[in-house]
Amino acid sequence: MSRAAKKNRTPASTVGRLVLIVVGMFGFGWALIPMYNLLCEATGLGGRTGGQYTYDPASERIDRSRLVKVNFIVNTNDGMPWQFWAEKNGMRVHPGELNEAKFYVRNPTDKTMIGQAVPSVVPLTATDHFHKTECFCFTQQVLEPGEEMEMPMRFFVDADLPPNVQSVSLSYALFDITELAGSRELLKESTADILGGE
Amino acid sequence: MSEVVVAGHDDHHDHGPDKGLARWLFTTNHKDIGTLYLWFSFLMFLIGGVLALVIRAELFQPGLQFVEPGFFNQMTTNHGLIMVFGAIMPGFVGLANWLVPMMVGAPDMALPRMNNLSFWILPFAFTLLISTLFMDAGGPNFGWTFYAPLSTTYAPETVTYFIFGVHMMGASSIMGSINIIATILNMRAPGMTLMKMPLFVWTWLITAYLLLAVMPVLAGAVTMMLFDIHFGTSFFNAAGGGDPVMFQHIFWFFGHPEVYIMILPAFGVVSQIIPTFSRKPLFGYDSMVYATASIAFLSFIVWAHHMFTVGMPLAGQLFFMYATMLIAIPTGVKVFNWVSTMWRGSMSFETPMLFAIAFVILFTIGGFSGLMLAITPADYQYHDTYFVVAHFHYVLVPGALFSIIAAVYYWLPKWCGRMYDESLGKLHFWLSFIGVNVTFFPQHFSGLAGMPRRIPDYALQFADFNMISSIGAFIFGFSQVFFLYIVIKTIRSGKPATDRVWEGAHGLEWTLPSPAPYHSFTHPPKVTDAEAHS
Ligand code: HEM
Ligand SMILES: [Cu+2]
């Protein structure tokens, strides 16, 4: 009367396969993170801009016949007490030409704090053509109480920017990462403790 | 009926249940475990219902009456979590435990001990979750969809309890699904081929695969939250280079299949009940199976219809809009088949049938509002309003929940050997039917007029609709206490049920005596054309 004999599969082998599905899907869940990031970087979805770019004046084609408006939008995230402003609201640039814009932050509190700016560019079609050669968003900012800092940002828009794009907006959100940086340090120390443990 | 091998009588090693509490703690019997799941589900349903009534009491009038906004958020969040993970899902697992072995002619579930574990994790998981409501920091308040960073950076400290609670619920569901699949694939009686299985078994087989595919993703998501909260990672924290929108993608990759997890077994239940009371075989059995499988497949490629407003490229919005609308096709096939089954049947309207017919009608209304929401530009307007609340309550309450209630009325006589009181059952049906519509229909209107969801207060123009809604909710809520009374009365003093129970019923479970013996089909039954789809 063995039911299992009827089919050549036993519960154990079925369960084995099913467990594989579970493990695989758990892995898939985690793999979604790099997949998502790759997709965003490849397509510029979510306004992702690339990392630091090197500007080579020799190879960059400069299009003096065209002017593109670049807008700067700055804001501080909820709960971030710093003041954050740009020297200019925007500028008109020729594609291919390197430009500089100045941004400022000030820490009005009586605590040393760490800030991090996160950039984003719209429209989507411009993200691949907007390059930063120097940006405060590549690093964290540590400000003493009352300290103010000037932060230059160098960028250019390459000449391949689709012709229908007349203006590009670059937005920065400034986050307070004092705690986050602290807990990261702590994590590093404690993992070092565990790894180097007595 | 006569060629049936009645199990239990010729068994020398047969034994009944243990006595007392130990029976329930250590049981590996699928019927006991099914019973445990169903009672647990009902308890959670009552608790979730109380939270819902707190919400509706607060919304009875504009202004803040009874609760603080923060507490209100805890109510909406926990109402959703408890109903989804505590009431609907365990309710269906309970039905699967009771019915799948009897329907496929198996003596028990494939992995009886794991079955015990899957159930007993649940009370602990929900104790963990619900206990947070009594802590100083308060329970989860970020919505049942727990979007990061609301559920990470801005969450109450108790979020860790929530995370472990979800891990445990996930483990329970995964083990339960493995068990159900192994039972269906390995334990069927000879002759019970896949395409002869009752639709309830089919829908559960597919649901179990959905669970296996998405519960691990949910587990991954809450683990990432745990890391973000306690270990300084930034999966979802923009400040550290993470992306909150990514949370929504991961959540809805789980979440949309999850809503089908809550409705496919309901399709199965209704597909068992309608033929019985129409005294006709199910119309379009094969197409039902294929429609279920296509719905399951499509459910993986529509998740971003919950996220139309987060900012997506046009191509993405169009893709998710069309893919979502595509689901309406297999769903429509099902509705068509149920209606065709009833067409020219000699129908009778016992309580399970009333609930099943109400399911078909009201679920379809929910499907239509779903289609409206699937239209991307329209969704910009409807998103996060009461229209969405109306939509998913129509598919979940008179959908998933009605099917569970219908199933209880339909199979209770088989489970406990006693008949419920038909007039009380009908009264319960009409109270529920009226209650559910009075509660949720006006929410379509308040939503279209722009009332946002998850708020404790609202503008004056929504006052009438909300008052009607609250009255309906109290009618509905108290009718479910009446349901409890009917079930207890049946178990205690119902009239003895016949073995077949319903004259039009087909299926192996009806060949067993009523109540079904503690051990059934210890020898595989003969699968005849009368008792299986052929
Ligand atoms: C024809 C079939 C369906 C379609 C086209 C559909 C479409 C949609 C859409 C577009 C939304 C997002 C609305 C928004 O947030 O703006 C939504 C939300 C929802 N749907 Fe459906 N749906 C369908 C069936 C179902 C079924 C069968 C269930 C469950 C049994 C369900 C449960 C839900 C839930 C729970 C939400 C809200 C989630 C939340 O934000 O809390 N839907 N539906
Ligand atoms: Cu969905």
PDB file of N, CA and C and ligand atoms in Angstrom, chain B residues 256 259 302 305-306, ligand 2:
ATOM      1  N   HIS B 256       2.504  41.758  -3.376  1.00  0.00           N
ATOM      2  CA  HIS B 256       1.436  41.449  -4.314  1.00  0.00           C
ATOM      3  C   HIS B 256       1.136  39.957  -4.382  1.00  0.00           C
ATOM      4  N   VAL B 259      -1.144  39.042  -1.597  1.00  0.00           N
ATOM      5  CA  VAL B 259      -2.595  39.240  -1.674  1.00  0.00           C
ATOM      6  C   VAL B 259      -3.247  38.077  -2.435  1.00  0.00           C
ATOM      7  N   VAL B 302       3.595  42.319 -11.297  1.00  0.00           N
ATOM      8  CA  VAL B 302       2.714  43.496 -11.247  1.00  0.00           C
ATOM      9  C   VAL B 302       2.971  44.355 -10.018  1.00  0.00           C
ATOM     10  N   HIS B 305       2.425  48.230  -9.265  1.00  0.00           N
ATOM     11  CA  HIS B 305       1.168  48.992  -9.312  1.00  0.00           C
ATOM     12  C   HIS B 305       0.839  49.597  -7.943  1.00  0.00           C
ATOM     13  N   HIS B 306       1.555  49.162  -6.907  1.00  0.00           N
ATOM     14  CA  HIS B 306       1.387  49.794  -5.603  1.00  0.00           C
ATOM     15  C   HIS B 306       2.246  51.047  -5.482  1.00  0.00           C
TER      16      HIS B 306
HETATM   17 CU    CU C   2      -1.085  44.351  -5.900  1.00  0.00          CU
END
